[in-house]
Amino acid sequence: MTYSNINYEALFQQSIDRLKSEGRYRVFNDLERKAGSFPHAQSHITGKTVNVWCSNDYLGMGQHPKVISAMSEAIGRYGAGAGGTRNISGTHHAMVTLEETLAELHNKEAALVMTSGYVTNEAALSTLCSILPDCIIFSDEYNHASMIHGIKSSKAEKKIFRHNDIEHLEELLKAANPLRPKVIAFESVYSMDGDISPIAAICDLAEKYNAITYLDEVHAVGMYGDHGAGVAEREGLMERLDIIQGTLGKAYGVMGGYIASTRTIVDVIRSYASGFIFTTALPPALAAGANASIRHLMESSEERKRHQYNVGALKDMMLKAGIPVMPSQSHILPVLVADPVLCKKASDMLLNQFDIYVQPINFPTVPRGTERLRITPTPNHNHAMMFELTRALVWVFERLGIKPDMSVLDKAA
Ligand SMILES: Cc1ncc(COP(=O)(O)O)c(C=O)c1O
């Protein structure tokens, strides 16, 4: 038998070259975060201290003394790792405590922690939609990649509704066989546009058409509601949602993902989800750190208040300076550039000339032609820093001639 002479290396290189020619090759900054001086970090690319404006450690909890001491103490007490999968090695006690806290936070019967928000979405949605016989899943078109992958691997029939479009969702629900099980999967805060979904209206439809709801609150937990349980808490809707999913890696400043739901739903995911069963559990130190962070933000609204004040102040400042801030309803302030090459150049100029770090966001994270800088102020940024960022953005946008037409956003939707 003869085999063709395939040049594997060249095939891989061609894919990389394609990204480079489209201006969307990703370069990660080599950063050294420093506990105690966030949002500042040392860049090993420029060799200087930079101000980070694109972190998802939204409240700076990654350096909170309570979180650091809970993690250090847990390492000293329990050691480094979890010792294996929960299926093989049992559940370490720090995880049991964390799951009790999460159930309490969301006012649900139970919670289940996995290794990341991504893994949780993938594992929970694929399991849920394959266990329900002949299920149809209704998914918002802007749902995160992890939800899309979970839905795909369930092999259930899927219906995509236009982003946040209640009428379209109802049209699809109405057309579906009333006897088939239905799941509606959506997010509260959409992380690239910063808009918020109509949760109450979606719950109304779920009740009317007898569907269950799966809400991803990844960008909202810790941030909204009196106890930081998310937008559903802020709007008094937690009880109406069947499954709430969240992360421990953004506002809580650590790592991990979870669902909170009824005891039966949690048990079914625990018992069947491959992404939960066949992987090593989160180490005790991460569970203890996350627990300390959640507990702190359940009691303290201080960080949320300062954060929301800063978001409003920066948004105002940028809009007054003519920066094309997209119409966000949350703490995420995307600034439209609408060109992948200019977006990367703007990010490089901010880093090299102003020691400001904002990562460019390009396709496929956002639709082509809507490339943007995604700015996330924290409670640790002050007025002087906001002023510096706004001035730098004005300078860079003028230099590069960036004047995007906001109507590209309507066309992309
Ligand atoms: C909406 C959404 N869900 C899930 C995830 C994954 O969460 P994690 O970073 O904890 O894996 C992300 C990540 O950014 C996200 O934006």
Short mmCIF file of C-alpha atoms and ligand atoms in Angstrom, two decimals:
data_model
loop_
_atom_site.label_atom_id
_atom_site.label_comp_id
_atom_site.label_asym_id
_atom_site.label_seq_id
_atom_site.Cartn_x
_atom_site.Cartn_y
_atom_site.Cartn_z
CA MET A 1 0.00 0.00 0.00
CA THR A 2 1.35 3.49 -0.83
CA TYR A 3 0.66 6.54 1.23
CA SER A 4 0.70 10.14 -0.03
CA ASN A 5 3.40 12.40 1.26
CA ILE A 6 1.34 14.63 3.56
CA ASN A 7 3.18 17.60 5.05
CA TYR A 8 1.36 17.91 8.37
CA GLU A 9 3.49 20.78 9.60
CA ALA A 10 2.66 22.82 6.47
CA LEU A 11 -1.07 22.19 6.90
CA PHE A 12 -0.98 23.44 10.49
CA GLN A 13 1.14 26.43 9.48
CA GLN A 14 -1.37 27.35 6.75
CA SER A 15 -4.13 27.61 9.36
CA ILE A 16 -2.01 29.90 11.48
CA ASP A 17 -1.06 32.00 8.43
CA ARG A 18 -4.75 32.38 7.57
CA LEU A 19 -5.43 33.88 11.02
CA LYS A 20 -2.47 36.22 10.62
CA SER A 21 -3.56 37.40 7.18
CA GLU A 22 -7.06 38.19 8.54
CA GLY A 23 -5.50 40.16 11.41
CA ARG A 24 -6.98 37.90 14.09
CA TYR A 25 -3.98 35.90 15.25
CA ARG A 26 -4.10 35.97 19.04
CA VAL A 27 -1.11 37.19 21.03
CA PHE A 28 -1.39 36.85 24.79
CA ASN A 29 0.32 39.37 27.00
CA ASP A 30 2.81 37.73 29.38
CA LEU A 31 1.59 39.24 32.65
CA GLU A 32 2.54 38.90 36.27
CA ARG A 33 -0.41 39.85 38.47
CA LYS A 34 0.69 41.15 41.83
CA ALA A 35 -1.42 40.50 44.91
CA GLY A 36 -2.13 43.82 46.57
CA SER A 37 -1.63 46.04 43.52
CA PHE A 38 -4.39 44.90 41.14
CA PRO A 39 -5.30 46.32 38.56
CA HIS A 40 -1.57 46.82 38.05
CA ALA A 41 0.53 43.95 36.71
CA GLN A 42 4.02 43.48 35.39
CA SER A 43 4.17 42.90 31.61
CA HIS A 44 6.98 40.61 30.55
CA ILE A 45 6.43 41.83 27.00
CA THR A 46 7.06 45.53 27.60
CA GLY A 47 9.05 45.05 30.80
CA LYS A 48 6.86 47.69 32.48
CA THR A 49 4.01 47.88 34.95
CA VAL A 50 0.69 48.04 33.11
CA ASN A 51 -2.82 48.98 34.14
CA VAL A 52 -5.15 46.09 33.28
CA TRP A 53 -8.55 47.18 31.92
CA CYS A 54 -9.78 43.86 30.56
CA SER A 55 -9.74 41.45 33.50
CA ASN A 56 -12.74 39.29 34.38
CA ASP A 57 -11.62 39.42 38.02
CA TYR A 58 -14.34 42.05 38.04
CA LEU A 59 -14.22 42.89 41.74
CA GLY A 60 -10.54 42.21 42.43
CA MET A 61 -11.49 39.25 44.65
CA GLY A 62 -8.47 37.33 43.33
CA GLN A 63 -6.35 39.33 45.74
CA HIS A 64 -8.82 39.73 48.61
CA PRO A 65 -7.11 38.94 51.95
CA LYS A 66 -9.95 36.59 53.02
CA VAL A 67 -9.61 34.59 49.80
CA ILE A 68 -5.82 34.43 49.95
CA SER A 69 -5.77 33.34 53.58
CA ALA A 70 -8.51 30.70 53.02
CA MET A 71 -6.49 29.24 50.16
CA SER A 72 -3.15 29.32 52.02
CA GLU A 73 -4.70 27.72 55.07
CA ALA A 74 -6.36 25.00 52.96
CA ILE A 75 -3.08 24.16 51.21
CA GLY A 76 -1.35 23.83 54.58
CA ARG A 77 -4.15 21.68 55.95
CA TYR A 78 -5.19 19.50 53.02
CA GLY A 79 -2.24 19.63 50.61
CA ALA A 80 -2.28 20.56 46.95
CA GLY A 81 -4.57 18.32 44.93
CA ALA A 82 -8.00 16.72 45.17
CA GLY A 83 -6.60 13.22 44.86
CA GLY A 84 -8.59 12.31 41.78
CA THR A 85 -12.13 12.27 40.44
CA ARG A 86 -14.93 12.34 42.97
CA ASN A 87 -16.12 9.05 41.55
CA ILE A 88 -12.85 7.34 42.48
CA SER A 89 -11.50 9.31 45.44
CA GLY A 90 -14.57 10.68 47.19
CA THR A 91 -15.47 14.31 47.78
CA HIS A 92 -13.15 16.41 49.91
CA HIS A 93 -14.96 18.30 52.64
CA ALA A 94 -14.12 21.80 51.32
CA MET A 95 -16.17 20.90 48.23
CA VAL A 96 -19.17 19.82 50.32
CA THR A 97 -19.05 23.18 52.13
CA LEU A 98 -18.75 25.08 48.83
CA GLU A 99 -21.75 23.28 47.32
CA GLU A 100 -23.84 24.05 50.42
CA THR A 101 -22.89 27.71 50.11
CA LEU A 102 -23.84 27.79 46.42
CA ALA A 103 -27.21 26.16 47.05
CA GLU A 104 -27.87 28.74 49.77
CA LEU A 105 -26.71 31.61 47.53
CA HIS A 106 -29.19 30.73 44.80
CA ASN A 107 -31.89 29.50 47.16
CA LYS A 108 -31.91 26.08 45.53
CA GLU A 109 -31.98 22.57 47.01
CA ALA A 110 -28.51 21.60 45.80
CA ALA A 111 -25.46 22.61 43.78
CA LEU A 112 -22.75 20.75 41.89
CA VAL A 113 -19.24 22.13 41.29
CA MET A 114 -17.10 21.28 38.26
CA THR A 115 -13.68 22.40 37.08
CA SER A 116 -14.78 25.49 35.12
CA GLY A 117 -17.83 27.34 33.87
CA TYR A 118 -17.10 25.99 30.40
CA VAL A 119 -17.00 22.37 31.57
CA THR A 120 -20.20 22.90 33.58
CA ASN A 121 -22.17 24.21 30.60
CA GLU A 122 -20.86 21.48 28.33
CA ALA A 123 -21.52 18.71 30.85
CA ALA A 124 -24.87 19.94 32.17
CA LEU A 125 -26.50 20.83 28.86
CA SER A 126 -25.30 17.72 27.03
CA THR A 127 -26.58 15.50 29.84
CA LEU A 128 -29.87 17.31 30.40
CA CYS A 129 -30.82 17.35 26.74
CA SER A 130 -29.85 13.75 26.10
CA ILE A 131 -31.64 12.39 29.17
CA LEU A 132 -34.95 14.10 28.44
CA PRO A 133 -36.55 11.86 25.79
CA ASP A 134 -36.99 13.55 22.38
CA CYS A 135 -36.10 16.91 23.89
CA ILE A 136 -36.01 20.22 21.98
CA ILE A 137 -33.54 22.83 23.14
CA PHE A 138 -34.25 26.53 22.51
CA SER A 139 -30.99 28.46 22.56
CA ASP A 140 -30.27 32.20 22.28
CA GLU A 141 -28.17 32.86 19.17
CA TYR A 142 -25.50 34.65 21.25
CA ASN A 143 -25.06 31.84 23.77
CA HIS A 144 -21.48 31.07 24.81
CA ALA A 145 -19.40 28.46 22.97
CA SER A 146 -19.59 26.12 25.99
CA MET A 147 -23.40 26.05 25.83
CA ILE A 148 -23.34 25.50 22.08
CA HIS A 149 -20.93 22.57 22.48
CA GLY A 150 -23.04 21.05 25.24
CA ILE A 151 -26.16 21.33 23.11
CA LYS A 152 -24.39 19.86 20.07
CA SER A 153 -23.05 16.88 21.93
CA SER A 154 -26.52 16.07 23.34
CA LYS A 155 -27.69 15.50 19.72
CA ALA A 156 -31.09 16.92 20.75
CA GLU A 157 -33.06 18.95 18.20
CA LYS A 158 -32.13 22.60 18.63
CA LYS A 159 -33.96 25.79 17.76
CA ILE A 160 -31.97 29.01 17.82
CA PHE A 161 -33.94 32.12 18.73
CA ARG A 162 -32.79 35.61 17.74
CA HIS A 163 -30.81 37.27 20.47
CA ASN A 164 -33.09 38.34 23.36
CA ASP A 165 -36.09 38.17 20.97
CA ILE A 166 -39.08 37.01 23.01
CA GLU A 167 -41.46 37.03 20.06
CA HIS A 168 -39.20 34.78 18.05
CA LEU A 169 -38.78 32.44 21.03
CA GLU A 170 -42.56 32.22 21.42
CA GLU A 171 -43.00 31.53 17.72
CA LEU A 172 -40.60 28.58 18.00
CA LEU A 173 -42.17 27.27 21.23
CA LYS A 174 -45.67 27.51 19.77
CA ALA A 175 -44.65 25.55 16.67
CA ALA A 176 -43.14 22.72 18.73
CA ASN A 177 -45.02 19.55 19.68
CA PRO A 178 -46.56 20.25 23.13
CA LEU A 179 -45.81 16.70 24.24
CA ARG A 180 -42.03 16.98 23.76
CA PRO A 181 -39.79 18.09 26.68
CA LYS A 182 -38.30 21.55 26.17
CA VAL A 183 -35.29 23.37 27.60
CA ILE A 184 -34.66 27.12 27.16
CA ALA A 185 -30.96 28.00 27.52
CA PHE A 186 -29.82 31.60 27.80
CA GLU A 187 -27.49 33.98 29.65
CA SER A 188 -28.24 36.91 31.94
CA VAL A 189 -25.34 39.24 31.02
CA TYR A 190 -23.97 38.72 27.51
CA SER A 191 -20.27 39.16 27.90
CA MET A 192 -19.26 40.76 24.62
CA ASP A 193 -22.10 43.28 24.29
CA GLY A 194 -22.84 43.81 27.97
CA ASP A 195 -26.60 43.58 27.42
CA ILE A 196 -29.01 41.76 29.76
CA SER A 197 -31.68 39.24 28.81
CA PRO A 198 -35.42 39.61 29.58
CA ILE A 199 -35.37 36.87 32.24
CA ALA A 200 -38.94 37.41 33.52
CA ALA A 201 -40.43 37.28 30.01
CA ILE A 202 -38.49 34.10 29.23
CA CYS A 203 -39.74 32.51 32.48
CA ASP A 204 -43.32 33.48 31.48
CA LEU A 205 -42.89 31.66 28.18
CA ALA A 206 -41.30 28.67 29.91
CA GLU A 207 -44.37 28.38 32.15
CA LYS A 208 -46.81 28.87 29.30
CA TYR A 209 -45.18 26.18 27.11
CA ASN A 210 -44.09 23.91 29.96
CA ALA A 211 -40.34 24.22 29.31
CA ILE A 212 -37.50 24.21 31.84
CA THR A 213 -35.04 27.10 32.02
CA TYR A 214 -31.23 27.01 32.10
CA LEU A 215 -29.67 30.40 32.89
CA ASP A 216 -25.93 31.10 32.58
CA GLU A 217 -25.10 33.82 35.14
CA VAL A 218 -21.33 33.55 34.62
CA HIS A 219 -20.85 37.31 34.15
CA ALA A 220 -23.33 38.23 36.87
CA VAL A 221 -22.61 36.10 39.93
CA GLY A 222 -20.94 38.09 42.68
CA MET A 223 -21.93 41.27 40.82
CA TYR A 224 -25.70 41.76 41.03
CA GLY A 225 -28.36 41.22 43.70
CA ASP A 226 -28.14 41.93 47.42
CA HIS A 227 -26.08 38.78 48.02
CA GLY A 228 -24.32 38.67 44.67
CA ALA A 229 -26.41 35.77 43.33
CA GLY A 230 -26.78 37.49 39.95
CA VAL A 231 -29.33 39.31 37.82
CA ALA A 232 -32.04 36.76 38.70
CA GLU A 233 -31.61 37.70 42.38
CA ARG A 234 -31.65 41.43 41.59
CA GLU A 235 -34.93 40.95 39.71
CA GLY A 236 -36.49 38.60 42.28
CA LEU A 237 -36.62 35.72 39.80
CA MET A 238 -34.39 32.99 41.21
CA GLU A 239 -37.32 30.78 42.22
CA ARG A 240 -38.65 30.82 38.67
CA LEU A 241 -35.47 29.42 37.15
CA ASP A 242 -34.92 25.67 37.06
CA ILE A 243 -31.14 25.65 36.69
CA ILE A 244 -28.75 28.50 37.41
CA GLN A 245 -25.19 28.08 36.18
CA GLY A 246 -22.23 30.18 37.28
CA THR A 247 -18.46 30.44 37.50
CA LEU A 248 -16.05 30.82 40.40
CA GLY A 249 -13.42 32.23 38.03
CA LYS A 250 -14.65 35.75 37.30
CA ALA A 251 -16.16 37.99 40.02
CA TYR A 252 -15.28 35.39 42.66
CA GLY A 253 -11.66 35.61 41.55
CA VAL A 254 -10.74 31.91 41.76
CA MET A 255 -11.67 29.05 39.40
CA GLY A 256 -14.42 26.47 38.83
CA GLY A 257 -18.00 26.31 37.63
CA TYR A 258 -21.32 25.05 39.00
CA ILE A 259 -25.03 24.54 38.64
CA ALA A 260 -27.62 25.14 41.36
CA SER A 261 -31.00 23.48 41.01
CA THR A 262 -33.36 20.89 42.49
CA ARG A 263 -31.87 17.87 44.25
CA THR A 264 -33.07 15.61 41.42
CA ILE A 265 -31.59 17.66 38.59
CA VAL A 266 -28.26 17.98 40.41
CA ASP A 267 -28.30 14.24 41.08
CA VAL A 268 -28.95 13.40 37.45
CA ILE A 269 -26.07 15.61 36.22
CA ARG A 270 -23.80 14.17 38.96
CA SER A 271 -24.74 10.66 37.93
CA TYR A 272 -24.56 10.95 34.14
CA ALA A 273 -22.37 13.90 33.04
CA SER A 274 -19.12 12.68 31.57
CA GLY A 275 -17.43 16.08 32.04
CA PHE A 276 -18.16 15.80 35.76
CA ILE A 277 -17.49 12.11 36.37
CA PHE A 278 -14.28 11.49 34.46
CA THR A 279 -12.07 14.38 35.55
CA THR A 280 -10.11 15.27 38.68
CA ALA A 281 -12.08 17.43 41.11
CA LEU A 282 -11.17 21.01 41.95
CA PRO A 283 -8.44 21.06 44.65
CA PRO A 284 -9.53 21.87 48.23
CA ALA A 285 -7.64 25.19 48.22
CA LEU A 286 -9.65 26.44 45.23
CA ALA A 287 -12.90 25.31 46.84
CA ALA A 288 -11.97 27.03 50.12
CA GLY A 289 -10.94 30.24 48.33
CA ALA A 290 -14.14 30.30 46.29
CA ASN A 291 -16.21 29.66 49.41
CA ALA A 292 -14.53 32.58 51.23
CA SER A 293 -15.11 34.85 48.24
CA ILE A 294 -18.81 33.94 47.89
CA ARG A 295 -19.41 34.26 51.65
CA HIS A 296 -17.74 37.68 51.67
CA LEU A 297 -19.81 38.94 48.73
CA MET A 298 -23.01 37.54 50.26
CA GLU A 299 -22.48 39.84 53.24
CA SER A 300 -20.73 42.82 51.70
CA SER A 301 -22.19 45.06 48.98
CA GLU A 302 -19.28 47.47 49.26
CA GLU A 303 -17.37 46.06 46.27
CA ARG A 304 -20.52 45.98 44.10
CA LYS A 305 -21.37 49.60 44.95
CA ARG A 306 -17.88 50.91 44.23
CA HIS A 307 -17.78 48.85 41.07
CA GLN A 308 -21.09 50.13 39.76
CA TYR A 309 -20.11 53.69 40.56
CA ASN A 310 -16.85 53.27 38.60
CA VAL A 311 -18.65 51.71 35.64
CA GLY A 312 -21.03 54.70 35.45
CA ALA A 313 -18.22 57.23 35.85
CA LEU A 314 -16.01 55.68 33.16
CA LYS A 315 -18.89 55.22 30.73
CA ASP A 316 -19.81 58.89 31.13
CA MET A 317 -16.24 60.03 30.72
CA MET A 318 -15.71 58.00 27.55
CA LEU A 319 -19.01 59.02 25.97
CA LYS A 320 -18.32 62.71 26.68
CA ALA A 321 -14.92 62.32 25.00
CA GLY A 322 -16.60 60.87 21.89
CA ILE A 323 -15.37 57.28 22.37
CA PRO A 324 -17.74 54.84 20.57
CA VAL A 325 -18.95 52.93 23.64
CA MET A 326 -21.52 50.33 22.63
CA PRO A 327 -24.95 50.50 24.32
CA SER A 328 -24.25 48.20 27.29
CA GLN A 329 -26.64 47.65 30.24
CA SER A 330 -24.03 46.14 32.52
CA HIS A 331 -20.48 46.50 33.87
CA ILE A 332 -18.99 45.51 30.50
CA LEU A 333 -18.11 48.53 28.36
CA PRO A 334 -17.29 47.44 24.81
CA VAL A 335 -15.74 50.11 22.58
CA LEU A 336 -16.40 49.54 18.89
CA VAL A 337 -13.50 49.55 16.41
CA ALA A 338 -15.14 47.54 13.59
CA ASP A 339 -11.88 46.39 12.01
CA PRO A 340 -9.66 43.48 13.15
CA VAL A 341 -6.32 45.02 12.13
CA LEU A 342 -7.08 48.42 13.68
CA CYS A 343 -8.37 46.73 16.81
CA LYS A 344 -5.07 44.90 17.32
CA LYS A 345 -3.12 48.08 16.49
CA ALA A 346 -5.14 50.12 18.99
CA SER A 347 -4.50 47.52 21.68
CA ASP A 348 -0.75 47.49 20.87
CA MET A 349 -0.56 51.30 20.97
CA LEU A 350 -2.35 51.45 24.32
CA LEU A 351 0.12 48.93 25.70
CA ASN A 352 3.31 50.29 24.22
CA GLN A 353 2.69 54.01 24.58
CA PHE A 354 0.42 54.25 27.61
CA ASP A 355 1.08 51.05 29.63
CA ILE A 356 -2.62 50.25 29.36
CA TYR A 357 -3.66 46.69 28.67
CA VAL A 358 -6.92 46.03 26.82
CA GLN A 359 -7.07 42.82 24.77
CA PRO A 360 -8.57 43.16 21.23
CA ILE A 361 -11.73 41.11 20.65
CA ASN A 362 -12.05 39.69 17.15
CA PHE A 363 -14.00 37.02 15.22
CA PRO A 364 -15.12 34.35 16.14
CA THR A 365 -15.65 35.76 19.64
CA VAL A 366 -17.72 38.54 18.01
CA PRO A 367 -19.16 38.78 14.46
CA ARG A 368 -16.75 40.02 11.76
CA GLY A 369 -16.91 43.80 11.33
CA THR A 370 -17.79 44.35 15.01
CA GLU A 371 -14.29 43.99 16.46
CA ARG A 372 -13.95 45.84 19.72
CA LEU A 373 -11.99 46.65 22.85
CA ARG A 374 -13.82 45.20 25.83
CA ILE A 375 -13.24 47.39 28.86
CA THR A 376 -14.04 46.13 32.36
CA PRO A 377 -13.51 48.69 35.11
CA THR A 378 -13.10 47.32 38.63
CA PRO A 379 -13.56 48.86 42.09
CA ASN A 380 -9.75 49.09 42.19
CA HIS A 381 -9.55 51.58 39.31
CA ASN A 382 -9.69 55.23 40.38
CA HIS A 383 -10.69 58.49 38.67
CA ALA A 384 -7.13 59.35 37.64
CA MET A 385 -6.80 55.95 35.93
CA MET A 386 -10.13 56.43 34.14
CA PHE A 387 -9.04 59.82 32.92
CA GLU A 388 -5.74 58.38 31.71
CA LEU A 389 -7.54 55.57 29.84
CA THR A 390 -10.01 57.99 28.20
CA ARG A 391 -7.22 60.35 27.09
CA ALA A 392 -5.20 57.44 25.71
CA LEU A 393 -8.22 56.10 23.79
CA VAL A 394 -8.90 59.52 22.25
CA TRP A 395 -5.25 59.81 21.19
CA VAL A 396 -5.10 56.28 19.71
CA PHE A 397 -8.46 56.52 17.93
CA GLU A 398 -7.45 59.86 16.34
CA ARG A 399 -4.02 58.52 15.29
CA LEU A 400 -5.54 55.41 13.69
CA GLY A 401 -8.55 57.24 12.23
CA ILE A 402 -10.99 54.94 14.06
CA LYS A 403 -14.53 56.29 13.59
CA PRO A 404 -16.77 53.23 13.43
CA ASP A 405 -20.29 53.36 12.11
CA MET A 406 -22.46 52.07 14.99
CA SER A 407 -25.02 50.74 12.50
CA VAL A 408 -22.70 47.75 11.83
CA LEU A 409 -24.05 46.41 15.11
CA ASP A 410 -27.63 46.32 13.76
CA LYS A 411 -26.45 44.56 10.62
CA ALA A 412 -24.45 42.01 12.61
CA ALA A 413 -27.43 41.15 14.85
C1 LIG B 1 -21.27 33.19 29.15
C2 LIG B 1 -20.11 32.33 29.56
N1 LIG B 1 -20.38 31.12 30.07
C3 LIG B 1 -19.38 30.31 30.46
C4 LIG B 1 -18.05 30.71 30.39
C5 LIG B 1 -16.97 29.80 30.86
O1 LIG B 1 -16.66 30.08 32.19
P1 LIG B 1 -15.22 29.72 32.76
O2 LIG B 1 -14.29 30.82 32.36
O3 LIG B 1 -15.40 29.57 34.22
O4 LIG B 1 -14.83 28.42 32.10
C6 LIG B 1 -17.73 31.97 29.88
C7 LIG B 1 -16.32 32.41 29.80
O5 LIG B 1 -15.96 33.51 29.55
C8 LIG B 1 -18.80 32.80 29.44
O6 LIG B 1 -18.55 34.01 28.92
#
